[in-house]
XYZ file of C-alpha atoms in Angstrom:
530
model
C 12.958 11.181 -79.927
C 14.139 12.015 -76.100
C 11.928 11.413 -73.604
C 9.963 14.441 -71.831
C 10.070 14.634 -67.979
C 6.657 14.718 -66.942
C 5.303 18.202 -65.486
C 6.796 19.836 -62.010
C 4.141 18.666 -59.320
C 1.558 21.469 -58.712
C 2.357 22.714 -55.105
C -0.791 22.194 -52.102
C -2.657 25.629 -51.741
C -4.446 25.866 -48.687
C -7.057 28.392 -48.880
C -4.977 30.480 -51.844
C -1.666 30.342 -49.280
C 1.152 27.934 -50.151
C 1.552 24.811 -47.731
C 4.306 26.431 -45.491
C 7.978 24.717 -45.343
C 8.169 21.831 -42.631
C 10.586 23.225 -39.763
C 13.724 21.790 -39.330
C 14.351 19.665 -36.543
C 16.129 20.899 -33.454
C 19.198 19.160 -32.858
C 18.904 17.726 -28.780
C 21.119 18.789 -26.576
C 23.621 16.556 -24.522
C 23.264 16.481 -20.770
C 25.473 14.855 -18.495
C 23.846 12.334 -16.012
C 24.460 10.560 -12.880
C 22.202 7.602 -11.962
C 22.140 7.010 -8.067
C 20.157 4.237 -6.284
C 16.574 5.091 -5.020
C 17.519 3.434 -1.725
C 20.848 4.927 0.037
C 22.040 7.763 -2.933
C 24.816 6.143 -3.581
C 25.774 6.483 -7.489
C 25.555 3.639 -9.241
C 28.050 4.402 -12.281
C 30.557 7.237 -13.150
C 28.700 9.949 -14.770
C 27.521 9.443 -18.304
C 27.053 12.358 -21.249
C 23.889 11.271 -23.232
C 21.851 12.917 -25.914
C 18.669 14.345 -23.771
C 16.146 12.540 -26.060
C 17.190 8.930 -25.031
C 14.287 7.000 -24.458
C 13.217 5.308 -20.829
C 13.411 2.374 -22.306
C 16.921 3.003 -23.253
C 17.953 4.580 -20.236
C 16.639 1.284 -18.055
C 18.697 -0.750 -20.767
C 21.829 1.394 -19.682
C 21.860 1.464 -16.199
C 21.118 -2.474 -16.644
C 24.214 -2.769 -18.230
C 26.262 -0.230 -16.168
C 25.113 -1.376 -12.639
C 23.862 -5.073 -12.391
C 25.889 -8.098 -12.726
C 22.858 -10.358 -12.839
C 21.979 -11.705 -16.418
C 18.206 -10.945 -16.017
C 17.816 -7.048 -16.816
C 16.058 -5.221 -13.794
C 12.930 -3.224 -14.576
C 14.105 0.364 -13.237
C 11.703 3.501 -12.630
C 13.572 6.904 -12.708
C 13.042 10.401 -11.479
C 14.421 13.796 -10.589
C 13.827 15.449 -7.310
C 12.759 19.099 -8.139
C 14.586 21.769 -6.345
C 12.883 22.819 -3.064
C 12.105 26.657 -4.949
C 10.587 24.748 -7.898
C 7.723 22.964 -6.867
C 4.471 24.759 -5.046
C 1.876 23.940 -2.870
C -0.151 20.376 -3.813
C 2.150 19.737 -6.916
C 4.335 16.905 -7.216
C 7.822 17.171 -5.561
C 9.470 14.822 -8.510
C 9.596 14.638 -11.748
C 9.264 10.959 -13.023
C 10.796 10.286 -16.557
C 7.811 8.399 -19.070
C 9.686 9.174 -22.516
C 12.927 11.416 -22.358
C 14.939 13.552 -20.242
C 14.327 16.090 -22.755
C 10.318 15.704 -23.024
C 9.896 15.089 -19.513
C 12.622 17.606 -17.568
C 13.603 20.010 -19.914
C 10.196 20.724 -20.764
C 8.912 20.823 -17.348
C 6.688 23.749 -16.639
C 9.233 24.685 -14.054
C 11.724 25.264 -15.680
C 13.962 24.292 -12.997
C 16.637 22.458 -14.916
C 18.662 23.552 -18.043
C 21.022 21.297 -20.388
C 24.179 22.035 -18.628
C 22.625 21.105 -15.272
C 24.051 17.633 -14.180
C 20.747 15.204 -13.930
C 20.958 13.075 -10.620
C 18.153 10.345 -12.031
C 16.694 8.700 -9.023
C 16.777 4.597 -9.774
C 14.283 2.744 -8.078
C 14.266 -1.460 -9.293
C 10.121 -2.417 -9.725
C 8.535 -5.334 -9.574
C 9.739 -7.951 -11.952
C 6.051 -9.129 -12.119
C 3.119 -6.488 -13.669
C -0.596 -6.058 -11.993
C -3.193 -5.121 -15.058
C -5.172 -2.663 -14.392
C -9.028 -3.389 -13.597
C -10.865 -1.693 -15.854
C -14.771 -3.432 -15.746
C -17.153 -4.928 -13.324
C -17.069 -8.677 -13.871
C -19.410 -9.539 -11.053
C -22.072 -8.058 -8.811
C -22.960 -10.518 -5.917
C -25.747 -9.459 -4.079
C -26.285 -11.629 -0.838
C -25.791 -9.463 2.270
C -28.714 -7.864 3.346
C -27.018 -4.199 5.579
C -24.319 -2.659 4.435
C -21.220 -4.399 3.934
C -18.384 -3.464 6.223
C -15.140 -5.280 5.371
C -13.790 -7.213 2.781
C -10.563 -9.077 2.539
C -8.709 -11.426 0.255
C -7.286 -14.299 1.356
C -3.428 -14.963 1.008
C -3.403 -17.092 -1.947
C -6.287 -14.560 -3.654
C -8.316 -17.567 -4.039
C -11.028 -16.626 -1.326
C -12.780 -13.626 -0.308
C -14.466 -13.088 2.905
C -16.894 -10.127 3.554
C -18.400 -8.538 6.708
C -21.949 -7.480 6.914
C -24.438 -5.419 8.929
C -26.679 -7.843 8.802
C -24.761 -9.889 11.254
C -22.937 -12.445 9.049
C -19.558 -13.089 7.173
C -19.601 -14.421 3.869
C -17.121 -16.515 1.883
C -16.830 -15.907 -2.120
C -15.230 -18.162 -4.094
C -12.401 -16.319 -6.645
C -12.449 -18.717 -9.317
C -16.247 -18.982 -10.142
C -17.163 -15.550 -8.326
C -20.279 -17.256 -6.892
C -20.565 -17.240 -2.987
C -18.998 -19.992 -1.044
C -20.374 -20.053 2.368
C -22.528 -17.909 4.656
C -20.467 -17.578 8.511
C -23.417 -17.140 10.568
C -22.836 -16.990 14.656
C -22.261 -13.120 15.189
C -25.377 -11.162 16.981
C -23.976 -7.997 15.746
C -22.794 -6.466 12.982
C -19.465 -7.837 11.702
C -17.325 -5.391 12.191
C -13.566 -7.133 10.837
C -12.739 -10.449 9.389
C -8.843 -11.197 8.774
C -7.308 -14.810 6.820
C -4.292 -16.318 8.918
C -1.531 -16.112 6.466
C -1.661 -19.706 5.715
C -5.802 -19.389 4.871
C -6.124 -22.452 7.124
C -8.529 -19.940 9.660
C -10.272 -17.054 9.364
C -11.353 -14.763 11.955
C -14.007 -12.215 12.449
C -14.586 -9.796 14.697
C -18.229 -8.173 15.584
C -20.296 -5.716 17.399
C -21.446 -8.068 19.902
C -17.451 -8.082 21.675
C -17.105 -11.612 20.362
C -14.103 -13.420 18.300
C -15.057 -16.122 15.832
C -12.834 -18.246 14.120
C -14.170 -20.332 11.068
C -12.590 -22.824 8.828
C -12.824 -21.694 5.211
C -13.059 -24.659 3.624
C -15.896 -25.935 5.023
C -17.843 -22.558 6.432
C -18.236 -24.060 9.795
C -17.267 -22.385 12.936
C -14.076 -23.745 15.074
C -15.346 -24.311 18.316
C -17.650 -21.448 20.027
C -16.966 -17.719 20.015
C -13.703 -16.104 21.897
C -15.481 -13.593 24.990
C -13.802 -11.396 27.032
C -14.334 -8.013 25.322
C -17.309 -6.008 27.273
C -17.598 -3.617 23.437
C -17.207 -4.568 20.499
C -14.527 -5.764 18.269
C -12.491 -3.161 16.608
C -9.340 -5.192 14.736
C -8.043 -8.357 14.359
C -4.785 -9.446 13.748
C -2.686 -12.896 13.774
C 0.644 -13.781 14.415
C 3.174 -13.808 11.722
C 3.884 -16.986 10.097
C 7.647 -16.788 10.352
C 7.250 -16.623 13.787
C 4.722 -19.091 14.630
C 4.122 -21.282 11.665
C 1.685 -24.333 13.042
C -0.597 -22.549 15.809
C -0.312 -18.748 15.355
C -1.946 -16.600 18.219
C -4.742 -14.292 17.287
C -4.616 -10.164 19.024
C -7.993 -8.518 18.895
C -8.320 -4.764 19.738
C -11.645 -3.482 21.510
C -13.578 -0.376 22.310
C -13.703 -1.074 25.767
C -9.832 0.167 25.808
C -7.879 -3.582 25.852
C -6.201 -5.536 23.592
C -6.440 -9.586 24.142
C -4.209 -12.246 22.735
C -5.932 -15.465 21.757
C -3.999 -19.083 21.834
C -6.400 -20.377 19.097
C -5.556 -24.168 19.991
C -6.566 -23.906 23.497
C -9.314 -21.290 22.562
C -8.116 -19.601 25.547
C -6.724 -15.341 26.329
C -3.686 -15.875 26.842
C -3.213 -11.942 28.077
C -4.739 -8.504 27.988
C -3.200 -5.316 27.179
C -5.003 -2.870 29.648
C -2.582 -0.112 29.071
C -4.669 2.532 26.852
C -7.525 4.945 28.657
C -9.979 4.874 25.614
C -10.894 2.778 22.963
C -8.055 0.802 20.966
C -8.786 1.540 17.218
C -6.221 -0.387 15.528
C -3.795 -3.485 16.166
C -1.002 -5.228 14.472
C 1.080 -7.770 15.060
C 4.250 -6.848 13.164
C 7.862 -8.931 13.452
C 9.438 -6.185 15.307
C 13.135 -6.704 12.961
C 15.355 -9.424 12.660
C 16.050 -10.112 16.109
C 12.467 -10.509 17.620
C 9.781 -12.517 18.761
C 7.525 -10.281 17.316
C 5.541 -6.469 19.192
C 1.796 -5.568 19.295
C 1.457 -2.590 17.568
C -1.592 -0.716 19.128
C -3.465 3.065 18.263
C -5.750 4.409 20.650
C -8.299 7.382 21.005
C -6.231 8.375 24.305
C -4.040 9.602 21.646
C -1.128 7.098 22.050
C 0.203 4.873 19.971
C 1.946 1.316 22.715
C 4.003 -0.802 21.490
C 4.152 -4.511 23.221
C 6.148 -7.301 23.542
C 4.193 -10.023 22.198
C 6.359 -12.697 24.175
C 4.412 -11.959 27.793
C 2.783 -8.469 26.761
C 5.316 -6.322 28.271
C 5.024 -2.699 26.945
C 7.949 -1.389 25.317
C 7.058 2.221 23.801
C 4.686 4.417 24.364
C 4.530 7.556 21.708
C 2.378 10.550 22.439
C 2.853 13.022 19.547
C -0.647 13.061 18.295
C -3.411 15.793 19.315
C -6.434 13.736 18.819
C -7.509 10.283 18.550
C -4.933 7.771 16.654
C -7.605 6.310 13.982
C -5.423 4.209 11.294
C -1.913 2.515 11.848
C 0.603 1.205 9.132
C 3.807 -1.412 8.725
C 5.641 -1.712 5.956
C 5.617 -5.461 6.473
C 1.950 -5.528 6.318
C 1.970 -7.435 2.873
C 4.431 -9.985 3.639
C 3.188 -10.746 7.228
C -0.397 -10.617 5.106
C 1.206 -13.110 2.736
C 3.315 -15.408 4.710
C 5.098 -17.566 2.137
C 2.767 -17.111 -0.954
C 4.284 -14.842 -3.504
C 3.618 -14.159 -6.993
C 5.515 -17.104 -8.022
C 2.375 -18.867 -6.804
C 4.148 -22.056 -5.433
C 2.512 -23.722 -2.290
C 5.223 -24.612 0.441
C 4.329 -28.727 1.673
C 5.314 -28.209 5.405
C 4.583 -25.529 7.867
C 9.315 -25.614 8.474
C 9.411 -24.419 4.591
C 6.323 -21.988 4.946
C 8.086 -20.812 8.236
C 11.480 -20.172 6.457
C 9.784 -18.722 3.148
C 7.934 -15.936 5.026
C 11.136 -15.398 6.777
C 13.028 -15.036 3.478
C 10.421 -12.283 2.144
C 10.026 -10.399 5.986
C 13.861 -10.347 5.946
C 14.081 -8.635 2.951
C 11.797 -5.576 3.487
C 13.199 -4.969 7.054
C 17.647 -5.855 5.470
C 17.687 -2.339 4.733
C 15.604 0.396 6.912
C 14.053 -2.204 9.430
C 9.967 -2.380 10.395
C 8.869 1.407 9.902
C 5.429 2.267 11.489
C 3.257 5.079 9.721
C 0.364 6.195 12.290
C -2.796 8.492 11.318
C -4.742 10.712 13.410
C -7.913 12.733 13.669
C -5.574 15.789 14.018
C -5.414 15.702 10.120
C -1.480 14.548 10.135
C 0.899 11.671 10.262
C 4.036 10.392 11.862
C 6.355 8.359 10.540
C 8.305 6.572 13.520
C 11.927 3.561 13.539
C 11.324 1.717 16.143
C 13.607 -1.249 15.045
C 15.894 -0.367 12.653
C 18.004 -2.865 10.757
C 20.904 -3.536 12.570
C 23.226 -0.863 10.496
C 21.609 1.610 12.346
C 20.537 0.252 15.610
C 23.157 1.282 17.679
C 22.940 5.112 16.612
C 19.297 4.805 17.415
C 19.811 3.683 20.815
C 22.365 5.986 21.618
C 20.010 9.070 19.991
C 16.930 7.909 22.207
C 18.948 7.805 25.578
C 20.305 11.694 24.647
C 16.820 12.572 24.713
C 15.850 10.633 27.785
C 14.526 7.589 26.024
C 11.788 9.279 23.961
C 11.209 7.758 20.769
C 11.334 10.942 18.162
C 9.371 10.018 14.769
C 11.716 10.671 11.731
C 9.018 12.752 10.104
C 5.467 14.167 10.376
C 3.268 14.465 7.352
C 1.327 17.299 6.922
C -0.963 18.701 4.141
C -4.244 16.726 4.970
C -6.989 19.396 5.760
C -9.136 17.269 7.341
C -9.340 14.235 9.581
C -7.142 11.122 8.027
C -9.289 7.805 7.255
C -6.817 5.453 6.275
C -2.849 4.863 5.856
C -1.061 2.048 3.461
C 2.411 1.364 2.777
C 2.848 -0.080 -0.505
C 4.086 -3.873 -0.588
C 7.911 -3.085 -1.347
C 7.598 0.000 1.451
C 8.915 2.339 -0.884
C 5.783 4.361 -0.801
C 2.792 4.867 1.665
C -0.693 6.686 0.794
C -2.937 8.440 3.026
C -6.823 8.967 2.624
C -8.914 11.744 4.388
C -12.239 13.253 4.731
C -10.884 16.266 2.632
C -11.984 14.352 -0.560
C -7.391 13.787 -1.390
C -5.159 11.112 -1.159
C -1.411 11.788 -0.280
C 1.398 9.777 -1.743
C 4.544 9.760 0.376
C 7.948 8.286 0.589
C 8.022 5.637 2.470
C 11.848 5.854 3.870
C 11.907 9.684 4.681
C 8.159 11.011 4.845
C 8.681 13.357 2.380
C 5.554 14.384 0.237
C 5.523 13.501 -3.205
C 1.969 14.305 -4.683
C -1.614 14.369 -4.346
C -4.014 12.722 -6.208
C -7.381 14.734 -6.813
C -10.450 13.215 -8.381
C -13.177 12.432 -5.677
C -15.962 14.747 -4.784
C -16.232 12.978 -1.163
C -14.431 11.673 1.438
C -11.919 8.865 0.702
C -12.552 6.392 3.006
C -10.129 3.317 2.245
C -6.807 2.661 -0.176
C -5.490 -0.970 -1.637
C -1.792 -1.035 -2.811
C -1.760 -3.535 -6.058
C 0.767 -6.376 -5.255
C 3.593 -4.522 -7.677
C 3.268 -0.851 -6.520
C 2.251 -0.139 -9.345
C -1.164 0.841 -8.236
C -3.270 2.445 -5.739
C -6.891 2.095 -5.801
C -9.391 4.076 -3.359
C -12.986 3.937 -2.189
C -15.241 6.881 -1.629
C -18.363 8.287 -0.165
C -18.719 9.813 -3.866
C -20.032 5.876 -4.594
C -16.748 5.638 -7.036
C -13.691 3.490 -6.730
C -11.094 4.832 -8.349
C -7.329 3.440 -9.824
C -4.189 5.725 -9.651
C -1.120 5.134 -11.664
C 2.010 6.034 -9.542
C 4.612 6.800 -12.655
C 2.185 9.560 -13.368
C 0.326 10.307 -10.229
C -2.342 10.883 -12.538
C -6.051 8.697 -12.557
C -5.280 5.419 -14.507
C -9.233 4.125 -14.780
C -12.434 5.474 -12.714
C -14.629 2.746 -11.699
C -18.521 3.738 -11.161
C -21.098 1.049 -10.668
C -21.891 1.145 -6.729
C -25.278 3.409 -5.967
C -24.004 4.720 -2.639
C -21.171 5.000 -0.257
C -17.890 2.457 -0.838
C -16.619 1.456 2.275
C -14.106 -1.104 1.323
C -11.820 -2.146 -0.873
C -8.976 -4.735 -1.871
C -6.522 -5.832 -4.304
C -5.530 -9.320 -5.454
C -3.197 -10.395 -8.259
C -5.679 -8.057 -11.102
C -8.789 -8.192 -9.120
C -10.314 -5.331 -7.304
C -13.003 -6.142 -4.643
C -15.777 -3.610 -3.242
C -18.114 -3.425 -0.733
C -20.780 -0.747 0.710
C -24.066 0.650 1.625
C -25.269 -0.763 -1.404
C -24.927 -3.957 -0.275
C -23.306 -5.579 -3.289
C -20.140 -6.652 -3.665
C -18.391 -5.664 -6.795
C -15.313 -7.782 -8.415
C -13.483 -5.495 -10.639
C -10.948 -6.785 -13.442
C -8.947 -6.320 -16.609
């Protein structure tokens, strides 16, 4: 007898109607791109035709193969710069590509680009090495008795030292997150503490007017406190490490309008800088390009910004484009002069000749290409971005453009948008990027070679009052008056992880390897990780 087929499948009924016919899939169009590097525009392959639903992944894969000669593949990040027409008021000026050219372009709200548009992709090489994100509170240490005023992480990320109201510094140890020591010697609040980028000293700066340097090792003081300042301490900051690797010189900034440079061997001022009319806010001591000995970089509320040979003090620029006082100052050097020779790599030089030529090796490469680029803040809600030692490919143009105009110094951009007075500036630690915090409750992503705006990132009800860069640039993580900390995830420019926990106002904040450190008017300090 033949076989009987069993009975046709009864169809899905959903609610009496018949489960409608899947859709067939649209067939993705091909687009024709051209990948050009982040850094000069200059294309780094012919241009390619390529289905529009090619994955990132497979898009960094390509441009691996097409561009680099290297065997390691390159991590690449890629976007498209919108069309000036395309993108309004606070929205982002790029698009950045997460999954596809189709998902993320063609389906832009815009609607700026169609498939037979050419696609410049924008190429920008990351961080071989990846930060995690912190996403809990791993330790509350409660110890300081005022507000706490200043935190900072020590070079390796081993040590943490914290500044207090209640007239002490305080060392935390990384590994156990337990305090260390307590730096007691300041009869004022402690208003700054910065690590010498070999964490052999640190220094701290108070309300008092006086300098005290401490060994961190041991929590005792070196030697009695630095006078000379008639207000108190405003900054601190130490002489690179490439420059001066066994003895570097300490530069404190003051209210009382100077700037003095320390010889921390002798324990002795070696100079003052008695240049600006009202209080000196902000100094660094940045390398000043290949060539130097190293400049003072100082910002004043006489509404200058000086710049100083840190040889004998001699001033070398003076720039005057702000309207109000000149409240936060950036380099884009400031993590590898931070960082002297320690890198993620983690390996400990054994003299100060190979710590010397390491820092060198990393300074060099951040300042190879667009030289030490300064990025200064102001109560007049805006920002300048200023070349004042280029690499040497553009030197000579420089020089040339400043004498046309009389030897004024113009800045190559200003950055506006900020409605309100700007708290804090911070180049990321490859310079590509720099983020500003203000008082109108934003924080402003820009590029870091040209000045031009990229996005804002909206999520605190207060103001922002200070911004970490995590060590890939990656990350940006803020501190508010709203009592939140909160992390930022720059391929998006959306909010990665919020981070409650403090009961009032954060006033400080930093970023080591994947820990996040806060400080406030709580008087805890908070260690944040994955």
């Amino acid at each position: 007898m033949a076989s009987q087929l069993p009975p046709p499948k009864r169809q899905k009924v959903y609610h009496g109607i018949p489960e409608p016919e899947p859709e067939p899939l649209q067939p993705s169009p091909n687009v024709v791109v051209q990948f050009v590097s982040e850094e000069d525009g200059t294309p780094l392959a012919p241009s390619v035709n390529l289905p529009s639903n090619i994955s990132r992944s497979a898009l960094e894969a390509l441009v691996n193969k097409l561009s680099t000669k290297d065997e390691d593949p390159v991590p690449f990040a890629f976007h498209i710069a919108l069309p000036p027409d395309a993108s309004n008021g606070g929205a982002p000026t790029r698009i950045t590509i997460s999954k596809s050219i189709e998902e993320d372009v063609l389906s832009h709200p815009s609607q700026a680009f169609t498939p037979e548009d050419v696609f410049v992709i924008h190429c920008s090489p990351q961080a071989v090495f990846r930060v995690r994100p912190a996403t809990r509170c791993s330790s509350t240490l409660s110890g300081h008795t005022s507000p706490i005023l200043c935190a900072s992480f020590s070079p390796t990320g081993n040590l943490l030292a914290t500044g207090s109201g209640d007239c002490n510094a305080r060392l935390w140890d990384l590994f156990t997150e337990m305090p260390s020591h307590t730096l007691s010697g300041h009869k004022g609040w402690v208003l700054c503490v910065e690590w010498e980028a070999l964490e052999r000293k640190l220094a701290t700066g108070g309300h008092d007017g006086h300098v005290r340097l401490w060994d961190p090792k041991t929590g005792k003081a070196l030697g009695d406190a630095l006078k000379g300042h008639s207000k108190w301490v405003t900054s601190l900051a130490w002489e690179p490490i490439h420059l001066n690797p066994s003895a570097p010189r300490l530069a404190s900034s003051s209210k009382d309008g100077t700037v003095r440079v320390w010889n921390t061997a002798t324990r002795r001022c070696e100079y003052t800088l008695g240049g600006h009319t009202a209080s000196v806010n902000v100094v660094r001591w940045g390398g000043g390009g290949l060539n130097s000995k190293g400049v003072l970089y100082t910002a004043s509320s006489d509404r200058t910004v000086r710049i100083w040979d840190a040889e004998g003090g001699k001033l070398l620029h003076t720039l005057k484009d702000h309207a109000h006082w000149v409240t936060t100052l950036t380099l884009n050097t400031d993590f590898v002069l931070r960082t002297g020779p320690f890198d993620h790599i983690g390996k400990k030089p054994v003299s100060d000749d190979e710590a010397q030529a390491q820092a060198l090796a990393r300074y060099s490469n951040i300042v190879s290409s667009n030289g030490e680029l300064l990025i200064t803040g102001s109560d007049d809600h805006t920002l300048f971005l200023w070349s004042l030692f280029p690499s040497r490919t553009t030197t000579t143009e420089n020089a040339a453009a400043a004498a046309e105009r009389g030897g004024k110094l113009k800045p190559i951009a200003r950055l506006t948008g900020h409605q309100r007075q700007v708290s804090h500036v911070a180049f990321s630690p490859d310079g590509r990027w720099a983020a500003s915090a203000a008082f109108d409750n934003s924080v402003r992503v820009w590029d870091g070679r040209t000045g031009k705006f990229i996005a804002t990132l909206r999520g605190h009800v207060g103001a922002v009052y200070r911004l970490a860069w995590s060590a890939d640039s990656r990350m940006l993580v803020s501190a508010s008056k709203d009592s939140t900390l909160k992390i930022w995830d720059l391929k998006t420019y959306k909010l990665k992880t919020d981070l409650p926990g403090h009961t009032d106002e954060v006033y400080c904040v930093d970023f080591v390897a994947d820990k996040v450190v806060s400080g406030g008017r709580d008087r805890t300090v908070k260690i944040w990780k994955n």
